[in-house]
Amino acid sequence: GAVVTADVAAGSVRVDDVDAVVIPGGYAPDKMRLRHAMVDLVRDCMSAGKPVAAICHGPSVLINANVLKGKTLTCWP
């Protein structure tokens, strides 16, 4: 698989710095959801109405951010 290196730590990014968030699939979300800064960034982007995409295991970050109440998601059964 591809190796991706972050350009900046989630704690250094603010909602106004991004246009959207894409949470990747695989095992990355399992680590991302344990980082308060990442969960806070996702929560802030959702609150600001910015697009947030979550692939495969990515919705686990959305669950940790507590932003899914009243939302409809698509998924594989």
CSV table of N, CA and C in Angstrom, one decimal:
chain,number,residue,atom,x,y,z
A,1,GLY,N,0.8,-1.2,0.0
A,1,GLY,CA,0.0,0.0,0.0
A,1,GLY,C,0.9,1.3,0.0
A,2,ALA,N,0.2,2.3,-0.3
A,2,ALA,CA,0.9,3.6,-0.3
A,2,ALA,C,1.2,4.1,1.1
A,3,VAL,N,2.3,4.8,1.2
A,3,VAL,CA,2.6,5.5,2.5
A,3,VAL,C,2.4,7.0,2.3
A,4,VAL,N,1.7,7.6,3.2
A,4,VAL,CA,1.4,9.0,3.2
A,4,VAL,C,1.9,9.6,4.4
A,5,THR,N,2.7,10.7,4.2
A,5,THR,CA,3.2,11.5,5.4
A,5,THR,C,2.5,12.8,5.5
A,6,ALA,N,2.0,13.1,6.7
A,6,ALA,CA,1.3,14.3,6.9
A,6,ALA,C,2.2,15.5,6.8
A,7,ASP,N,1.6,16.6,6.2
A,7,ASP,CA,2.4,17.9,6.1
A,7,ASP,C,2.3,18.7,7.3
A,8,VAL,N,1.3,18.5,8.2
A,8,VAL,CA,1.1,19.2,9.4
A,8,VAL,C,0.3,18.4,10.4
A,9,ALA,N,0.6,18.6,11.6
A,9,ALA,CA,-0.2,17.9,12.7
A,9,ALA,C,-1.6,18.4,12.8
A,10,ALA,N,-2.5,17.5,13.1
A,10,ALA,CA,-3.9,17.9,13.2
A,10,ALA,C,-4.1,19.1,14.2
A,11,GLY,N,-3.3,19.1,15.3
A,11,GLY,CA,-3.4,20.1,16.3
A,11,GLY,C,-3.0,21.5,15.8
A,12,SER,N,-2.3,21.5,14.7
A,12,SER,CA,-1.9,22.8,14.1
A,12,SER,C,-2.9,23.3,13.1
A,13,VAL,N,-3.9,22.6,12.7
A,13,VAL,CA,-4.9,22.9,11.7
A,13,VAL,C,-6.2,23.4,12.3
A,14,ARG,N,-6.7,24.5,11.8
A,14,ARG,CA,-8.0,25.0,12.3
A,14,ARG,C,-9.0,24.9,11.2
A,15,VAL,N,-10.3,24.9,11.5
A,15,VAL,CA,-11.3,24.7,10.6
A,15,VAL,C,-11.2,25.7,9.4
A,16,ASP,N,-10.8,26.9,9.6
A,16,ASP,CA,-10.7,27.9,8.5
A,16,ASP,C,-9.5,27.6,7.6
A,17,ASP,N,-8.6,26.6,8.0
A,17,ASP,CA,-7.5,26.3,7.1
A,17,ASP,C,-7.8,25.3,6.0
A,18,VAL,N,-9.0,24.6,6.1
A,18,VAL,CA,-9.3,23.5,5.2
A,18,VAL,C,-10.7,23.8,4.5
A,19,ASP,N,-10.8,23.3,3.3
A,19,ASP,CA,-12.1,23.3,2.6
A,19,ASP,C,-13.0,22.1,2.9
A,20,ALA,N,-12.3,21.0,3.2
A,20,ALA,CA,-13.0,19.7,3.4
A,20,ALA,C,-12.1,18.8,4.1
A,21,VAL,N,-12.6,17.7,4.6
A,21,VAL,CA,-11.8,16.6,5.2
A,21,VAL,C,-12.2,15.3,4.6
A,22,VAL,N,-11.2,14.5,4.3
A,22,VAL,CA,-11.4,13.2,3.8
A,22,VAL,C,-10.7,12.2,4.8
A,23,ILE,N,-11.5,11.4,5.4
A,23,ILE,CA,-10.9,10.4,6.4
A,23,ILE,C,-10.7,9.1,5.6
A,24,PRO,N,-9.5,8.7,5.5
A,24,PRO,CA,-9.2,7.5,4.7
A,24,PRO,C,-9.8,6.2,5.3
A,25,GLY,N,-9.7,5.2,4.5
A,25,GLY,CA,-10.2,3.9,5.0
A,25,GLY,C,-9.0,3.1,5.6
A,26,GLY,N,-9.2,1.8,5.8
A,26,GLY,CA,-8.2,0.9,6.3
A,26,GLY,C,-8.0,1.1,7.9
A,27,TYR,N,-6.8,0.9,8.4
A,27,TYR,CA,-6.6,1.0,9.8
A,27,TYR,C,-6.3,2.4,10.3
A,28,ALA,N,-6.0,3.4,9.4
A,28,ALA,CA,-5.7,4.7,9.8
A,28,ALA,C,-6.7,5.3,10.7
A,29,PRO,N,-8.0,5.2,10.4
A,29,PRO,CA,-9.0,5.8,11.3
A,29,PRO,C,-9.0,5.3,12.8
A,30,ASP,N,-8.5,4.0,13.0
A,30,ASP,CA,-8.4,3.5,14.3
A,30,ASP,C,-7.4,4.3,15.1
A,31,LYS,N,-6.4,4.8,14.5
A,31,LYS,CA,-5.4,5.7,15.1
A,31,LYS,C,-5.9,7.1,15.2
A,32,MET,N,-6.5,7.6,14.1
A,32,MET,CA,-7.0,9.0,14.0
A,32,MET,C,-8.0,9.3,15.1
A,33,ARG,N,-8.9,8.3,15.4
A,33,ARG,CA,-10.0,8.6,16.3
A,33,ARG,C,-9.5,8.7,17.8
A,34,LEU,N,-8.3,8.3,18.0
A,34,LEU,CA,-7.7,8.4,19.4
A,34,LEU,C,-7.0,9.7,19.6
A,35,ARG,N,-6.8,10.5,18.5
A,35,ARG,CA,-6.1,11.8,18.6
A,35,ARG,C,-7.2,12.9,18.8
A,36,HIS,N,-7.2,13.5,20.0
A,36,HIS,CA,-8.2,14.5,20.3
A,36,HIS,C,-8.2,15.6,19.2
A,37,ALA,N,-7.0,16.0,18.8
A,37,ALA,CA,-6.9,17.1,17.8
A,37,ALA,C,-7.6,16.7,16.5
A,38,MET,N,-7.5,15.5,16.0
A,38,MET,CA,-8.1,15.1,14.8
A,38,MET,C,-9.6,15.0,15.0
A,39,VAL,N,-10.1,14.5,16.1
A,39,VAL,CA,-11.5,14.4,16.4
A,39,VAL,C,-12.1,15.8,16.5
A,40,ASP,N,-11.4,16.7,17.1
A,40,ASP,CA,-11.9,18.1,17.2
A,40,ASP,C,-12.0,18.8,15.9
A,41,LEU,N,-11.0,18.5,15.0
A,41,LEU,CA,-11.0,19.1,13.7
A,41,LEU,C,-12.2,18.6,12.9
A,42,VAL,N,-12.4,17.3,12.9
A,42,VAL,CA,-13.6,16.8,12.2
A,42,VAL,C,-14.9,17.4,12.8
A,43,ARG,N,-15.0,17.4,14.1
A,43,ARG,CA,-16.2,18.0,14.7
A,43,ARG,C,-16.4,19.5,14.3
A,44,ASP,N,-15.3,20.2,14.3
A,44,ASP,CA,-15.4,21.6,13.9
A,44,ASP,C,-15.8,21.8,12.4
A,45,CYS,N,-15.2,20.9,11.6
A,45,CYS,CA,-15.6,21.0,10.1
A,45,CYS,C,-17.1,20.6,9.9
A,46,MET,N,-17.5,19.6,10.6
A,46,MET,CA,-19.0,19.3,10.5
A,46,MET,C,-19.8,20.4,11.0
A,47,SER,N,-19.5,21.1,12.1
A,47,SER,CA,-20.2,22.2,12.7
A,47,SER,C,-20.2,23.4,11.7
A,48,ALA,N,-19.1,23.5,11.0
A,48,ALA,CA,-19.0,24.6,10.1
A,48,ALA,C,-19.7,24.3,8.7
A,49,GLY,N,-20.2,23.1,8.6
A,49,GLY,CA,-20.9,22.8,7.3
A,49,GLY,C,-20.0,22.4,6.2
A,50,LYS,N,-18.7,22.1,6.5
A,50,LYS,CA,-17.8,21.8,5.5
A,50,LYS,C,-17.9,20.3,5.1
A,51,PRO,N,-17.6,20.0,3.8
A,51,PRO,CA,-17.7,18.6,3.4
A,51,PRO,C,-16.8,17.7,4.2
A,52,VAL,N,-17.3,16.6,4.7
A,52,VAL,CA,-16.5,15.6,5.4
A,52,VAL,C,-16.8,14.2,4.8
A,53,ALA,N,-15.8,13.6,4.2
A,53,ALA,CA,-16.0,12.2,3.6
A,53,ALA,C,-15.3,11.2,4.5
A,54,ALA,N,-15.9,10.0,4.6
A,54,ALA,CA,-15.3,9.0,5.4
A,54,ALA,C,-15.4,7.7,4.7
A,55,ILE,N,-14.2,7.0,4.4
A,55,ILE,CA,-14.1,5.8,3.6
A,55,ILE,C,-13.9,4.6,4.5
A,56,CYS,N,-14.6,3.5,4.2
A,56,CYS,CA,-14.3,2.3,4.9
A,56,CYS,C,-14.5,2.4,6.4
A,57,HIS,N,-13.4,2.4,7.2
A,57,HIS,CA,-13.5,2.5,8.6
A,57,HIS,C,-13.5,3.9,9.1
A,58,GLY,N,-13.5,4.9,8.2
A,58,GLY,CA,-13.5,6.3,8.5
A,58,GLY,C,-14.6,6.8,9.4
A,59,PRO,N,-15.8,6.2,9.2
A,59,PRO,CA,-16.9,6.7,10.1
A,59,PRO,C,-16.6,6.5,11.6
A,60,SER,N,-15.7,5.7,12.0
A,60,SER,CA,-15.3,5.6,13.4
A,60,SER,C,-14.9,6.9,14.0
A,61,VAL,N,-14.2,7.7,13.1
A,61,VAL,CA,-13.8,9.0,13.6
A,61,VAL,C,-15.0,9.9,13.8
A,62,LEU,N,-16.0,9.8,12.9
A,62,LEU,CA,-17.2,10.6,13.0
A,62,LEU,C,-18.0,10.2,14.3
A,63,ILE,N,-18.0,8.9,14.6
A,63,ILE,CA,-18.6,8.4,15.8
A,63,ILE,C,-18.0,9.0,17.0
A,64,ASN,N,-16.6,9.0,17.0
A,64,ASN,CA,-15.9,9.6,18.2
A,64,ASN,C,-16.1,11.0,18.3
A,65,ALA,N,-16.3,11.7,17.2
A,65,ALA,CA,-16.6,13.2,17.2
A,65,ALA,C,-18.0,13.5,17.6
A,66,ASN,N,-18.9,12.4,17.7
A,66,ASN,CA,-20.3,12.6,18.1
A,66,ASN,C,-21.0,13.6,17.2
A,67,VAL,N,-20.9,13.4,15.9
A,67,VAL,CA,-21.5,14.3,14.9
A,67,VAL,C,-22.5,13.6,14.0
A,68,LEU,N,-22.9,12.4,14.3
A,68,LEU,CA,-23.8,11.6,13.4
A,68,LEU,C,-25.3,11.7,13.8
A,69,LYS,N,-25.6,12.2,15.0
A,69,LYS,CA,-27.0,12.2,15.4
A,69,LYS,C,-27.9,13.0,14.3
A,70,GLY,N,-28.9,12.3,13.9
A,70,GLY,CA,-29.8,12.9,12.9
A,70,GLY,C,-29.3,12.9,11.5
A,71,LYS,N,-28.1,12.3,11.2
A,71,LYS,CA,-27.5,12.2,9.9
A,71,LYS,C,-27.8,10.8,9.3
A,72,THR,N,-27.9,10.8,8.0
A,72,THR,CA,-28.0,9.5,7.3
A,72,THR,C,-26.7,9.3,6.5
A,73,LEU,N,-26.2,8.1,6.7
A,73,LEU,CA,-24.9,7.7,6.1
A,73,LEU,C,-25.2,6.5,5.1
A,74,THR,N,-24.3,6.4,4.2
A,74,THR,CA,-24.3,5.2,3.3
A,74,THR,C,-23.2,4.3,3.7
A,75,CYS,N,-23.4,3.0,3.4
A,75,CYS,CA,-22.4,2.1,3.8
A,75,CYS,C,-22.6,0.7,3.1
A,76,TRP,N,-21.6,-0.1,3.2
A,76,TRP,CA,-21.8,-1.5,2.7
A,76,TRP,C,-22.5,-2.3,3.8
A,77,PRO,N,-23.4,-3.1,3.5
A,77,PRO,CA,-24.2,-3.8,4.5
A,77,PRO,C,-23.3,-4.7,5.4
